[in-house]
Amino acid sequence: MRVLLIDDHALVRKGLEELLRSRGVEVLASVGSGEEGIQQALALKPDVVLLDIKMPGMNGIETLEKLRASNVTVPILMLTMSRDDADLRAALRGGATGYLLKDMEPEDLVPALEAALRGDNVVAKEMVGTLARIVQGQAHEPPKRSAAPLSDLTPRELEILSHVAEGQSNKMIARDLSITDGTVKLHVKAILRKLGVHSRVEAAVIAVEQGLGRKKAQNNEG
């Protein structure tokens, strides 16, 4: 696993570098600004990006949006001290794959990165309640995007999306549908591409907005 660190605090970067390298993770670069982070992401093509939110100049959300606009499609996880609902909402809307807190247990960091690489969204357990409120709230808001039609999805993709909307991981979906994790991952990639989103959470929000749930999917099939 090859990681790019973007954080304006040198001590934090140093600590993260040592933590990751001690667990066999390759740190490609460790930079202190959003602008430099974008340059390094495009040049080095990391597997995962760890990105702080509160940075002077170009903040983490702006950096995230510019990375996505530059077709950086790898998992980008926000690593922050912020427990602000607005920051989590902005990160998810900007295409973040995960939202981690800097006071997390050190041994939980690498498993979180590995989960992101498998295609799972990773949100700090302290923020799960906030995430639920955001998803429920957005379900009642007028769509801010051009509605991506679920009609473009195959029946199997709709079935898998309904599981994603319930917060299930690829492994859980594979077990429920008696297919392999790899097959689920391929379907999820196709779903994200067709819906024009970068993360499972964004796809889940669209599913909730459009009333898709497992029961509805089963009723349609029946």
CSV table of N, CA and C in Angstrom, one decimal, residues 72-148:
chain,number,residue,atom,x,y,z
A,72,VAL,N,-8.4,12.2,-9.8
A,72,VAL,CA,-7.8,11.4,-8.8
A,72,VAL,C,-8.9,10.5,-8.2
A,73,THR,N,-8.9,9.2,-8.5
A,73,THR,CA,-10.0,8.4,-8.2
A,73,THR,C,-9.7,7.4,-7.0
A,74,VAL,N,-8.5,7.4,-6.5
A,74,VAL,CA,-8.1,6.5,-5.4
A,74,VAL,C,-8.8,7.0,-4.1
A,75,PRO,N,-8.9,6.1,-3.1
A,75,PRO,CA,-9.6,6.5,-1.9
A,75,PRO,C,-8.9,7.7,-1.2
A,76,ILE,N,-9.7,8.6,-0.8
A,76,ILE,CA,-9.2,9.8,-0.1
A,76,ILE,C,-9.9,9.8,1.3
A,77,LEU,N,-9.1,9.7,2.3
A,77,LEU,CA,-9.7,9.7,3.7
A,77,LEU,C,-9.3,10.9,4.4
A,78,MET,N,-10.3,11.6,5.0
A,78,MET,CA,-10.0,12.8,5.8
A,78,MET,C,-9.5,12.3,7.1
A,79,LEU,N,-8.5,12.9,7.6
A,79,LEU,CA,-7.9,12.6,9.0
A,79,LEU,C,-7.9,13.9,9.7
A,80,THR,N,-8.7,14.1,10.7
A,80,THR,CA,-9.0,15.4,11.3
A,80,THR,C,-9.3,15.4,12.7
A,81,MET,N,-9.2,16.5,13.4
A,81,MET,CA,-9.7,16.6,14.8
A,81,MET,C,-11.2,17.1,14.8
A,82,SER,N,-11.7,17.5,13.6
A,82,SER,CA,-13.0,18.1,13.6
A,82,SER,C,-14.2,17.0,13.7
A,83,ARG,N,-15.1,17.3,14.6
A,83,ARG,CA,-16.3,16.5,14.7
A,83,ARG,C,-17.5,17.3,14.3
A,84,ASP,N,-17.2,18.3,13.5
A,84,ASP,CA,-18.3,19.2,13.0
A,84,ASP,C,-19.1,18.5,11.9
A,85,ASP,N,-20.5,18.5,12.1
A,85,ASP,CA,-21.4,17.9,11.1
A,85,ASP,C,-21.1,18.5,9.7
A,86,ALA,N,-20.9,19.8,9.7
A,86,ALA,CA,-20.7,20.4,8.4
A,86,ALA,C,-19.5,19.9,7.7
A,87,ASP,N,-18.4,19.7,8.4
A,87,ASP,CA,-17.2,19.1,7.8
A,87,ASP,C,-17.4,17.7,7.3
A,88,LEU,N,-18.1,16.9,8.0
A,88,LEU,CA,-18.4,15.5,7.5
A,88,LEU,C,-19.2,15.6,6.3
A,89,ARG,N,-20.2,16.5,6.3
A,89,ARG,CA,-21.1,16.6,5.2
A,89,ARG,C,-20.4,17.1,3.9
A,90,ALA,N,-19.5,18.1,4.1
A,90,ALA,CA,-18.8,18.6,3.0
A,90,ALA,C,-17.8,17.6,2.5
A,91,ALA,N,-17.2,16.8,3.4
A,91,ALA,CA,-16.2,15.8,2.9
A,91,ALA,C,-16.9,14.7,2.1
A,92,LEU,N,-18.1,14.3,2.5
A,92,LEU,CA,-18.8,13.3,1.8
A,92,LEU,C,-19.3,13.8,0.4
A,93,ARG,N,-19.8,15.0,0.4
A,93,ARG,CA,-20.2,15.6,-0.8
A,93,ARG,C,-19.1,15.9,-1.8
A,94,GLY,N,-17.9,16.1,-1.2
A,94,GLY,CA,-16.7,16.3,-2.0
A,94,GLY,C,-16.1,15.1,-2.6
A,95,GLY,N,-16.6,13.9,-2.2
A,95,GLY,CA,-16.1,12.6,-2.7
A,95,GLY,C,-15.1,11.9,-1.8
A,96,ALA,N,-15.1,12.2,-0.5
A,96,ALA,CA,-14.2,11.5,0.4
A,96,ALA,C,-14.7,10.1,0.6
A,97,THR,N,-13.7,9.2,0.7
A,97,THR,CA,-14.0,7.8,0.9
A,97,THR,C,-14.1,7.4,2.4
A,98,GLY,N,-13.5,8.3,3.3
A,98,GLY,CA,-13.6,8.0,4.7
A,98,GLY,C,-13.4,9.3,5.5
A,99,TYR,N,-13.8,9.2,6.8
A,99,TYR,CA,-13.6,10.3,7.7
A,99,TYR,C,-13.2,9.8,9.0
A,100,LEU,N,-11.9,10.0,9.3
A,100,LEU,CA,-11.3,9.5,10.5
A,100,LEU,C,-10.9,10.6,11.5
A,101,LEU,N,-10.8,10.3,12.7
A,101,LEU,CA,-10.4,11.3,13.7
A,101,LEU,C,-9.0,11.1,14.2
A,102,LYS,N,-8.3,12.1,14.4
A,102,LYS,CA,-6.8,12.0,14.8
A,102,LYS,C,-6.6,11.4,16.2
A,103,ASP,N,-7.7,11.3,17.0
A,103,ASP,CA,-7.5,10.7,18.3
A,103,ASP,C,-7.9,9.2,18.3
A,104,MET,N,-8.0,8.6,17.1
A,104,MET,CA,-8.3,7.2,16.9
A,104,MET,C,-7.2,6.4,17.5
A,105,GLU,N,-7.5,5.1,17.8
A,105,GLU,CA,-6.4,4.2,18.2
A,105,GLU,C,-5.4,4.0,17.1
A,106,PRO,N,-4.1,4.1,17.3
A,106,PRO,CA,-3.2,3.9,16.2
A,106,PRO,C,-3.3,2.6,15.5
A,107,GLU,N,-3.6,1.5,16.2
A,107,GLU,CA,-3.7,0.2,15.5
A,107,GLU,C,-4.9,0.1,14.6
A,108,ASP,N,-5.8,1.1,14.7
A,108,ASP,CA,-7.0,1.1,13.8
A,108,ASP,C,-6.8,1.7,12.5
A,109,LEU,N,-5.7,2.5,12.3
A,109,LEU,CA,-5.5,3.3,11.1
A,109,LEU,C,-5.2,2.4,9.9
A,110,VAL,N,-4.3,1.5,10.0
A,110,VAL,CA,-4.0,0.6,8.8
A,110,VAL,C,-5.2,-0.2,8.4
A,111,PRO,N,-5.9,-0.8,9.3
A,111,PRO,CA,-7.2,-1.6,8.9
A,111,PRO,C,-8.2,-0.6,8.2
A,112,ALA,N,-8.2,0.6,8.6
A,112,ALA,CA,-9.1,1.6,8.0
A,112,ALA,C,-8.7,1.8,6.5
A,113,LEU,N,-7.4,2.0,6.3
A,113,LEU,CA,-6.9,2.2,5.0
A,113,LEU,C,-7.1,1.0,4.1
A,114,GLU,N,-6.9,-0.2,4.7
A,114,GLU,CA,-7.1,-1.5,3.9
A,114,GLU,C,-8.6,-1.6,3.6
A,115,ALA,N,-9.5,-1.2,4.5
A,115,ALA,CA,-10.9,-1.3,4.2
A,115,ALA,C,-11.3,-0.3,3.0
A,116,ALA,N,-10.7,0.9,3.0
A,116,ALA,CA,-10.9,1.8,1.9
A,116,ALA,C,-10.5,1.2,0.6
A,117,LEU,N,-9.3,0.6,0.6
A,117,LEU,CA,-8.8,0.0,-0.6
A,117,LEU,C,-9.7,-1.2,-1.1
A,118,ARG,N,-10.4,-1.8,-0.2
A,118,ARG,CA,-11.3,-2.9,-0.6
A,118,ARG,C,-12.6,-2.3,-1.2
A,119,GLY,N,-12.8,-1.0,-1.1
A,119,GLY,CA,-14.0,-0.4,-1.6
A,119,GLY,C,-15.0,0.0,-0.6
A,120,ASP,N,-14.7,-0.2,0.7
A,120,ASP,CA,-15.6,0.2,1.8
A,120,ASP,C,-15.4,1.7,2.2
A,121,ASN,N,-16.5,2.3,2.6
A,121,ASN,CA,-16.4,3.6,3.2
A,121,ASN,C,-16.1,3.5,4.7
A,122,VAL,N,-15.2,4.3,5.2
A,122,VAL,CA,-14.8,4.2,6.6
A,122,VAL,C,-15.1,5.5,7.3
A,123,VAL,N,-15.9,5.5,8.3
A,123,VAL,CA,-16.3,6.6,9.1
A,123,VAL,C,-16.0,6.3,10.5
A,124,ALA,N,-15.3,7.2,11.2
A,124,ALA,CA,-15.1,7.0,12.6
A,124,ALA,C,-16.3,6.7,13.4
A,125,LYS,N,-16.2,5.8,14.3
A,125,LYS,CA,-17.4,5.3,15.0
A,125,LYS,C,-18.1,6.5,15.8
A,126,GLU,N,-17.3,7.5,16.2
A,126,GLU,CA,-17.9,8.6,16.9
A,126,GLU,C,-18.8,9.5,15.9
A,127,MET,N,-18.6,9.3,14.6
A,127,MET,CA,-19.3,10.1,13.7
A,127,MET,C,-20.4,9.4,13.0
A,128,VAL,N,-20.7,8.1,13.3
A,128,VAL,CA,-21.7,7.3,12.7
A,128,VAL,C,-23.1,7.9,12.9
A,129,GLY,N,-23.4,8.4,14.1
A,129,GLY,CA,-24.7,9.0,14.3
A,129,GLY,C,-24.8,10.3,13.5
A,130,THR,N,-23.8,11.1,13.3
A,130,THR,CA,-23.8,12.2,12.5
A,130,THR,C,-24.1,11.8,11.0
A,131,LEU,N,-23.4,10.8,10.6
A,131,LEU,CA,-23.6,10.3,9.2
A,131,LEU,C,-25.0,9.9,9.0
A,132,ALA,N,-25.6,9.2,9.9
A,132,ALA,CA,-27.0,8.8,9.8
A,132,ALA,C,-27.9,10.0,9.6
A,133,ARG,N,-27.7,11.0,10.5
A,133,ARG,CA,-28.5,12.2,10.4
A,133,ARG,C,-28.3,12.9,9.0
A,134,ILE,N,-27.1,12.9,8.5
A,134,ILE,CA,-26.8,13.6,7.2
A,134,ILE,C,-27.6,12.8,6.1
A,135,VAL,N,-27.5,11.5,6.1
A,135,VAL,CA,-28.2,10.7,5.1
A,135,VAL,C,-29.7,10.9,5.1
A,136,GLN,N,-30.2,10.8,6.4
A,136,GLN,CA,-31.7,11.0,6.5
A,136,GLN,C,-32.1,12.4,6.1
A,137,GLY,N,-31.3,13.4,6.5
A,137,GLY,CA,-31.6,14.8,6.2
A,137,GLY,C,-31.6,15.0,4.7
A,138,GLN,N,-30.6,14.5,4.0
A,138,GLN,CA,-30.4,14.7,2.6
A,138,GLN,C,-31.6,14.0,1.8
A,139,ALA,N,-32.1,12.9,2.5
A,139,ALA,CA,-33.2,12.2,1.8
A,139,ALA,C,-34.4,13.1,1.6
A,140,HIS,N,-34.5,14.2,2.5
A,140,HIS,CA,-35.7,15.1,2.5
A,140,HIS,C,-35.4,16.4,1.8
A,141,GLU,N,-34.1,16.6,1.4
A,141,GLU,CA,-33.7,17.8,0.6
A,141,GLU,C,-34.0,17.6,-0.8
A,142,PRO,N,-34.3,18.7,-1.6
A,142,PRO,CA,-34.3,18.6,-3.0
A,142,PRO,C,-32.9,18.2,-3.5
A,143,PRO,N,-32.9,17.3,-4.5
A,143,PRO,CA,-31.5,16.9,-5.0
A,143,PRO,C,-30.8,18.1,-5.5
A,144,LYS,N,-29.5,18.2,-5.1
A,144,LYS,CA,-28.6,19.3,-5.5
A,144,LYS,C,-27.9,18.9,-6.8
A,145,ARG,N,-28.0,17.6,-7.2
A,145,ARG,CA,-27.3,17.2,-8.4
A,145,ARG,C,-28.3,16.9,-9.5
A,146,SER,N,-27.9,16.8,-10.7
A,146,SER,CA,-28.8,16.3,-11.7
A,146,SER,C,-29.0,14.8,-11.3
A,147,ALA,N,-30.3,14.5,-11.1
A,147,ALA,CA,-30.6,13.2,-10.6
A,147,ALA,C,-30.1,12.1,-11.5
A,148,ALA,N,-29.2,11.3,-11.0
A,148,ALA,CA,-28.6,10.2,-11.7
A,148,ALA,C,-29.7,9.1,-11.8
